[in-house]
Backbone as JSON, one array per atom type, in Angstrom:
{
  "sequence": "XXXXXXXXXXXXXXXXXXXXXXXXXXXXXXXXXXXXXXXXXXXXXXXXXXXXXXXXXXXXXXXXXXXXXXXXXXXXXXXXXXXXXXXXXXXXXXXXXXXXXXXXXXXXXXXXXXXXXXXXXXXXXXXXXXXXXXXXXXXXXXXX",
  "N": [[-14.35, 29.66, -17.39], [-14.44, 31.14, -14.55], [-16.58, 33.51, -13.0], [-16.16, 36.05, -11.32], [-17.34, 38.24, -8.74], [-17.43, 41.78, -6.84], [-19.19, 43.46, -5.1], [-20.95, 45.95, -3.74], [-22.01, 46.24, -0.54], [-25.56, 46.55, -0.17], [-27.95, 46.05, 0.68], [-30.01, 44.35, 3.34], [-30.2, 41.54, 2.76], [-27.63, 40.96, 1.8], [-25.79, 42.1, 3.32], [-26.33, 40.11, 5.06], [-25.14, 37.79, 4.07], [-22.62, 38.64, 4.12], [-21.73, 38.32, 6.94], [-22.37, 35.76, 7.45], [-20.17, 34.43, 6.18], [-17.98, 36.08, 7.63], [-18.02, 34.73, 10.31], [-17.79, 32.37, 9.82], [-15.37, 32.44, 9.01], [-13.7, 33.78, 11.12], [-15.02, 33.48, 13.31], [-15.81, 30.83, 13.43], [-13.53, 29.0, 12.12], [-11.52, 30.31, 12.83], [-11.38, 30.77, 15.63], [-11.87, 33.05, 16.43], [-13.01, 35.55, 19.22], [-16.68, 35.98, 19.28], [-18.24, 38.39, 20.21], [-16.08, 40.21, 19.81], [-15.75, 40.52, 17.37], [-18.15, 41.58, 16.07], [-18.42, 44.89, 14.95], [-18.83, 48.13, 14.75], [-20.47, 48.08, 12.62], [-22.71, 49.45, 11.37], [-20.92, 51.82, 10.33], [-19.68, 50.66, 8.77], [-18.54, 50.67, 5.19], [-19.66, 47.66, 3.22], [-18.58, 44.97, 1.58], [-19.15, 42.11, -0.77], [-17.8, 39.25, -1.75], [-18.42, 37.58, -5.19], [-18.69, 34.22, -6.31], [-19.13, 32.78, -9.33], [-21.8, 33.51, -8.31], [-22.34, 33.02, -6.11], [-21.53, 33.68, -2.64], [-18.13, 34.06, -0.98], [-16.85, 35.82, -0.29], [-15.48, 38.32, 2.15], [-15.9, 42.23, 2.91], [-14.4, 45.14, 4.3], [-14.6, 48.69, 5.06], [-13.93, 51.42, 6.64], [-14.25, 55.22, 8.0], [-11.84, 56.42, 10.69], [-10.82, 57.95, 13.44], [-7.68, 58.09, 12.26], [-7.73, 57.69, 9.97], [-8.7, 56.05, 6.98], [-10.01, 53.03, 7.12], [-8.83, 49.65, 6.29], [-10.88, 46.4, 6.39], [-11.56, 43.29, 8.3], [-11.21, 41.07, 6.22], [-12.45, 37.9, 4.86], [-11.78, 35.11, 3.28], [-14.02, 32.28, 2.43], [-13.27, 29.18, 3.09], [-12.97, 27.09, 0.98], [-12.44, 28.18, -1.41], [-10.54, 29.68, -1.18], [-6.89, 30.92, -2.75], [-7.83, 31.74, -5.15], [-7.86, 34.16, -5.55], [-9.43, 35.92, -4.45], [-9.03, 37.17, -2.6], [-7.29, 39.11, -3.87], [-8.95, 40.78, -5.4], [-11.02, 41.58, -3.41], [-9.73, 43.53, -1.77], [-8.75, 45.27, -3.87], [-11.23, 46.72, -4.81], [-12.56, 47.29, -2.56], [-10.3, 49.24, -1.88], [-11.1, 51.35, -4.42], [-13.26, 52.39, -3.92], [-12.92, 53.96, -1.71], [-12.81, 57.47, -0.68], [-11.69, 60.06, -3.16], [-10.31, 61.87, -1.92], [-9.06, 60.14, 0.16], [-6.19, 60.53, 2.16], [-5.12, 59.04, 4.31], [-4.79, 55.38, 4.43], [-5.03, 52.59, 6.31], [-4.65, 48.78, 7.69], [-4.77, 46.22, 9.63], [-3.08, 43.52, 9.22], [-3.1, 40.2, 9.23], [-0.8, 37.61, 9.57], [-0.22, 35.9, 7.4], [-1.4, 37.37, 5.3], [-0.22, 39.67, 4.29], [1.71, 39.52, 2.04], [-0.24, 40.13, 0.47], [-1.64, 41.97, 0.76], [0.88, 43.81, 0.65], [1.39, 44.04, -2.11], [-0.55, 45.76, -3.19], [0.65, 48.37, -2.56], [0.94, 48.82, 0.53], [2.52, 49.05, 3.4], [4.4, 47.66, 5.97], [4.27, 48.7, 9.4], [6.18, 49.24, 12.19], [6.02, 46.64, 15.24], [5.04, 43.58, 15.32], [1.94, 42.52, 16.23], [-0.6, 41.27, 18.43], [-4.03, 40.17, 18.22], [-7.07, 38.78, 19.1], [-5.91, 36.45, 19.29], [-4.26, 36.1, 17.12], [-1.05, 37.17, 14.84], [0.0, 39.9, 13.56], [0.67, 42.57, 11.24], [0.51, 46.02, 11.61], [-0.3, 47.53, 8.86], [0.56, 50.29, 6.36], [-1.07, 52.3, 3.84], [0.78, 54.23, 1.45], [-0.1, 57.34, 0.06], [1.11, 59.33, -2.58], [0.32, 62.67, -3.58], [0.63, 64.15, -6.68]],
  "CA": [[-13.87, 30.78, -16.57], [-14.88, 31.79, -12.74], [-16.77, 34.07, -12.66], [-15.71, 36.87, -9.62], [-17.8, 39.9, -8.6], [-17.5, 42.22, -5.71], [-20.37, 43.93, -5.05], [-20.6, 46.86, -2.68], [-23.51, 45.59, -0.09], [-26.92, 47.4, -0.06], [-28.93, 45.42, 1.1], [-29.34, 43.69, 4.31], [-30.04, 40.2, 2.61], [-26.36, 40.62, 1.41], [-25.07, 41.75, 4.47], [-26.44, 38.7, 6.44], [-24.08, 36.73, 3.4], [-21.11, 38.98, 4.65], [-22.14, 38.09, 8.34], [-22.08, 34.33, 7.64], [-18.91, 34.71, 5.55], [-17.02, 36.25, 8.32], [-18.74, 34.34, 11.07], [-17.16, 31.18, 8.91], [-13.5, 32.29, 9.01], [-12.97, 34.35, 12.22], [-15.38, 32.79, 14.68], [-15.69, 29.13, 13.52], [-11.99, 28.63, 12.23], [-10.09, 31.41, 13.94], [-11.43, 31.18, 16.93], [-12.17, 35.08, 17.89], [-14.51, 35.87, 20.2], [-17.59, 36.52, 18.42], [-18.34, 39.82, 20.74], [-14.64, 41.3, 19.47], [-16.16, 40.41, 15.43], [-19.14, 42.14, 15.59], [-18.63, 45.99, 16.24], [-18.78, 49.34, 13.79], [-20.92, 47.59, 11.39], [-22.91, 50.55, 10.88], [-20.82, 53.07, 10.04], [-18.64, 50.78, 7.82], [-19.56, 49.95, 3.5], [-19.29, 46.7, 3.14], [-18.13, 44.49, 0.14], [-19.16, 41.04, -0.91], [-17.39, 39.01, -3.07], [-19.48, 36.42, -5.58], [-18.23, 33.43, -7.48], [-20.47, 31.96, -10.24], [-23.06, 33.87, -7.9], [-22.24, 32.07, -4.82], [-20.72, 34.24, -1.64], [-17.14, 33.28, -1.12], [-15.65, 36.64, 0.1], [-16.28, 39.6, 2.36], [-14.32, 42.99, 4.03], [-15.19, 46.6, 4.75], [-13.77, 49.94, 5.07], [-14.8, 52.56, 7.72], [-13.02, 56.19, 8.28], [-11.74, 56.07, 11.92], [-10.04, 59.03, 13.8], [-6.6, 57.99, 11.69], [-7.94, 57.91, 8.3], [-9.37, 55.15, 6.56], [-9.45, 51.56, 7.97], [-9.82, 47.93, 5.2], [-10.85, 45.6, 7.66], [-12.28, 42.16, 7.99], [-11.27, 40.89, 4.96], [-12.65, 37.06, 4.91], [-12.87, 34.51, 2.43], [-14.38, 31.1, 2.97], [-11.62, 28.28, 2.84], [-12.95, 26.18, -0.05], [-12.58, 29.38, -2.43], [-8.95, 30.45, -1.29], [-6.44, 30.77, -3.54], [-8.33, 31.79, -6.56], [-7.63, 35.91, -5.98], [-10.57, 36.91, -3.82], [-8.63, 38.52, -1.76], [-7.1, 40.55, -4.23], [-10.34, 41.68, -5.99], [-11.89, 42.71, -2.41], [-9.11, 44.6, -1.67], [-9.06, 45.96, -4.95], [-12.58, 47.15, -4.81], [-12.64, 48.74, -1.23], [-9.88, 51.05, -2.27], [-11.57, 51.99, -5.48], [-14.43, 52.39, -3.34], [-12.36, 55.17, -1.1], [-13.28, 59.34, -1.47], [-10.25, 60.28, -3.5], [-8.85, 62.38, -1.1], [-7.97, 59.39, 1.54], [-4.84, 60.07, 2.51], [-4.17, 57.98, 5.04], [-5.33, 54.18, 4.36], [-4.2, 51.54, 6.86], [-4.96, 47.32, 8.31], [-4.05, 45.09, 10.03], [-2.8, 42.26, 8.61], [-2.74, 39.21, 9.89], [0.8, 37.16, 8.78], [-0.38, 35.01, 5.65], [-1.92, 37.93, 4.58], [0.55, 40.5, 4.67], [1.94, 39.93, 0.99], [-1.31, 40.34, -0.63], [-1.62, 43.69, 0.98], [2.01, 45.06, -0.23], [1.38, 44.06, -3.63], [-1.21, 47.41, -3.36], [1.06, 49.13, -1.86], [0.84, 48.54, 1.54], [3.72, 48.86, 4.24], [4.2, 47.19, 7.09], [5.06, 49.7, 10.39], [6.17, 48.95, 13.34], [6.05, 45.43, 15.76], [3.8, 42.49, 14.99], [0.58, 42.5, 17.71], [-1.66, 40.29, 18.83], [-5.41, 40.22, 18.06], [-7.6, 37.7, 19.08], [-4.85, 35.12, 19.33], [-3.47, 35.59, 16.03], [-0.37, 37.92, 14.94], [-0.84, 41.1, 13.04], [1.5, 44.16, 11.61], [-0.37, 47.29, 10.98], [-0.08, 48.06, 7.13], [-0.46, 51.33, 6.31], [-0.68, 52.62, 2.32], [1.24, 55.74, 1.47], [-0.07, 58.39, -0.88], [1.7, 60.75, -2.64], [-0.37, 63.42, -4.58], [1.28, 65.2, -7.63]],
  "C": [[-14.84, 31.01, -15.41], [-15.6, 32.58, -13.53], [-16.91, 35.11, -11.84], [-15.93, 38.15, -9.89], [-17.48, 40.52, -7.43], [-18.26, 42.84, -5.65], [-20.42, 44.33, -3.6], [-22.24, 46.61, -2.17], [-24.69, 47.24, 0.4], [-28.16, 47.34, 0.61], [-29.28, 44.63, 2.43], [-29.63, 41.89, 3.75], [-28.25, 39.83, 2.22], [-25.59, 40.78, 2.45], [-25.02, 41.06, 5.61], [-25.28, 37.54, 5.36], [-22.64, 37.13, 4.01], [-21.2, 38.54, 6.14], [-21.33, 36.79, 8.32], [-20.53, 34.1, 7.33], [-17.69, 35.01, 6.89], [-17.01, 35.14, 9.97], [-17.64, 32.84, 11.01], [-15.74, 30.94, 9.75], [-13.38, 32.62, 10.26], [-13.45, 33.76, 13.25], [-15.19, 31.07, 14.61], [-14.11, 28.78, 13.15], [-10.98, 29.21, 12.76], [-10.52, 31.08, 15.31], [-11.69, 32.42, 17.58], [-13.23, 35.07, 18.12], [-15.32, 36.64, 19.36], [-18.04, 37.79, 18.85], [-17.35, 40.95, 20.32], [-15.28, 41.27, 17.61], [-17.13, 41.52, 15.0], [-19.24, 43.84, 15.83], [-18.7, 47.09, 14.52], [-19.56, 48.77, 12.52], [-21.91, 48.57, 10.27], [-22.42, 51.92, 10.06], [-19.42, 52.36, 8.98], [-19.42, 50.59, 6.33], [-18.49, 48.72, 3.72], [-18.94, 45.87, 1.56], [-18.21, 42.98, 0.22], [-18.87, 40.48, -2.09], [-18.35, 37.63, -3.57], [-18.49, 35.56, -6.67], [-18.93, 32.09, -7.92], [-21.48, 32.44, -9.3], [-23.52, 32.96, -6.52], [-21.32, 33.04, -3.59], [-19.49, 33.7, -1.32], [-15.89, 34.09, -0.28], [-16.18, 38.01, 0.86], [-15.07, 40.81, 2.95], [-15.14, 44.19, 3.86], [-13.89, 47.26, 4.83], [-14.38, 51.04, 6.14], [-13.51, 53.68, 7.75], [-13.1, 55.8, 9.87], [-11.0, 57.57, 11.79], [-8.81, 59.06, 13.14], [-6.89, 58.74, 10.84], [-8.72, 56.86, 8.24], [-8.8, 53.78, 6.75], [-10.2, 50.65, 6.96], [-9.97, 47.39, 6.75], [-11.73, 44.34, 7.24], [-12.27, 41.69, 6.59], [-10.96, 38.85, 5.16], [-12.6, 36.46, 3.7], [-13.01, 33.08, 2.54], [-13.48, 29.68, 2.07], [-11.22, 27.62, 1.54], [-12.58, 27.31, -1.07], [-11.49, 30.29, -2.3], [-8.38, 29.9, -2.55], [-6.63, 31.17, -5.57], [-8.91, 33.66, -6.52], [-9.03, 36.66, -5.71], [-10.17, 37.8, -3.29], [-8.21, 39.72, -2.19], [-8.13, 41.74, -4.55], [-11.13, 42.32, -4.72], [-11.08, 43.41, -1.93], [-9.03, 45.82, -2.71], [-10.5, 47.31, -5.13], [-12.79, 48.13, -3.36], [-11.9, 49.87, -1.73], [-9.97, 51.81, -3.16], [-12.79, 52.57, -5.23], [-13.88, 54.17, -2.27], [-12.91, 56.19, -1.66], [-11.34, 59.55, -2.54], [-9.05, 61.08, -2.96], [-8.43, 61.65, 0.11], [-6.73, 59.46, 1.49], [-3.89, 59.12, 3.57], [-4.84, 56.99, 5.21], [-4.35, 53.3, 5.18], [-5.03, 50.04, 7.1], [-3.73, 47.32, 8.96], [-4.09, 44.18, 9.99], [-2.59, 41.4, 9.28], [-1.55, 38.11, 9.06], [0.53, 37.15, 7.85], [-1.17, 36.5, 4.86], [-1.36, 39.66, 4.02], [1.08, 40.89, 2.66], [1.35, 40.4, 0.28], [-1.55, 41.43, -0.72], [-0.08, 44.36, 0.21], [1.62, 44.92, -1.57], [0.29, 45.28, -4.13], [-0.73, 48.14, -2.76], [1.23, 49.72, -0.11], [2.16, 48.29, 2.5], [3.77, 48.61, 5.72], [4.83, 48.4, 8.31], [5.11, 48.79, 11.36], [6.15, 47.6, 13.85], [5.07, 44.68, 15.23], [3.16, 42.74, 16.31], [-0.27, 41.65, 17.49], [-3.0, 40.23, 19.03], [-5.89, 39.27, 17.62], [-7.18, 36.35, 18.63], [-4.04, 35.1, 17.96], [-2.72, 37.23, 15.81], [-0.66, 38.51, 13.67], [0.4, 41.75, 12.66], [0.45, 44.93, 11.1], [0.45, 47.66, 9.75], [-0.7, 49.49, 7.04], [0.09, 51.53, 3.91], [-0.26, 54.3, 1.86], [0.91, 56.09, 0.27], [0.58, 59.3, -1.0], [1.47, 61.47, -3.96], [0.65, 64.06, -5.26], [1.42, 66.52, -7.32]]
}
């Protein structure tokens, strides 16, 4: 059995692993401009995922004037497929205050189902960021 942790970063040796991690997917295989990658890093928590104790997965959460924004949710190519993505999604929004009410992304296509399966709804047109297409997901709460 895998092994698969997520681990909410503390440290900055871990958040130079989430660095590389995203660095990986968005600048070296996506293509986005590395100046559009690097921005709010301060004021977001970050989340690194580990398998067998090896970096493999990263993403964040920051409040924004909306509500609460997942974002950057990477994981490095050789290590798709084997439910990183769910577990760091998983983990940011367990990571949320409990009164977020309004959680949204933006999804980029292929990644669109992984998000509804937590509840996640797509609004509005597809958009275009940093060459690749997007809908904004948002997740609806509804308190008792």
């Amino acid at each position: 059995m895998d092994a698969l942790q997520v681990i909410k970063v503390n440290n900055p040796q871990d958040l130079d692993k989430v660095f590389a991690i995203r660095k990986a997917v968005f600048v070296e295989e996506q293509n986005c401009p590395p100046e559009l990658e690097w921005e709010n890093e301060d004021v977001s928590k970050h989340f690194l995922a580990l398998l067998n104790n090896e970096p493999c997965g990263a993403c964040r959460w920051r409040k924004t004037e909306n509500g609460y924004k997942l974002e950057r949710f990477a994981v490095l190519k050789k290590f798709r497929g084997k439910r990183i993505g769910q577990a760091l999604v998983a983990a940011a929004l367990s990571d949320l205050p409990s009164d977020a009410d309004y959680i949204y992304l933006n999804a980029q296509l292929d990644a669109v189902r992984l998000y509804s399966r937590f509840g996640f709804i797509a609004e509005g047109d597809q958009f275009e960021e940093a060459g690749i297409q997007h809908y904004r997901m948002v997740k609806k709460h509804h308190h008792a």
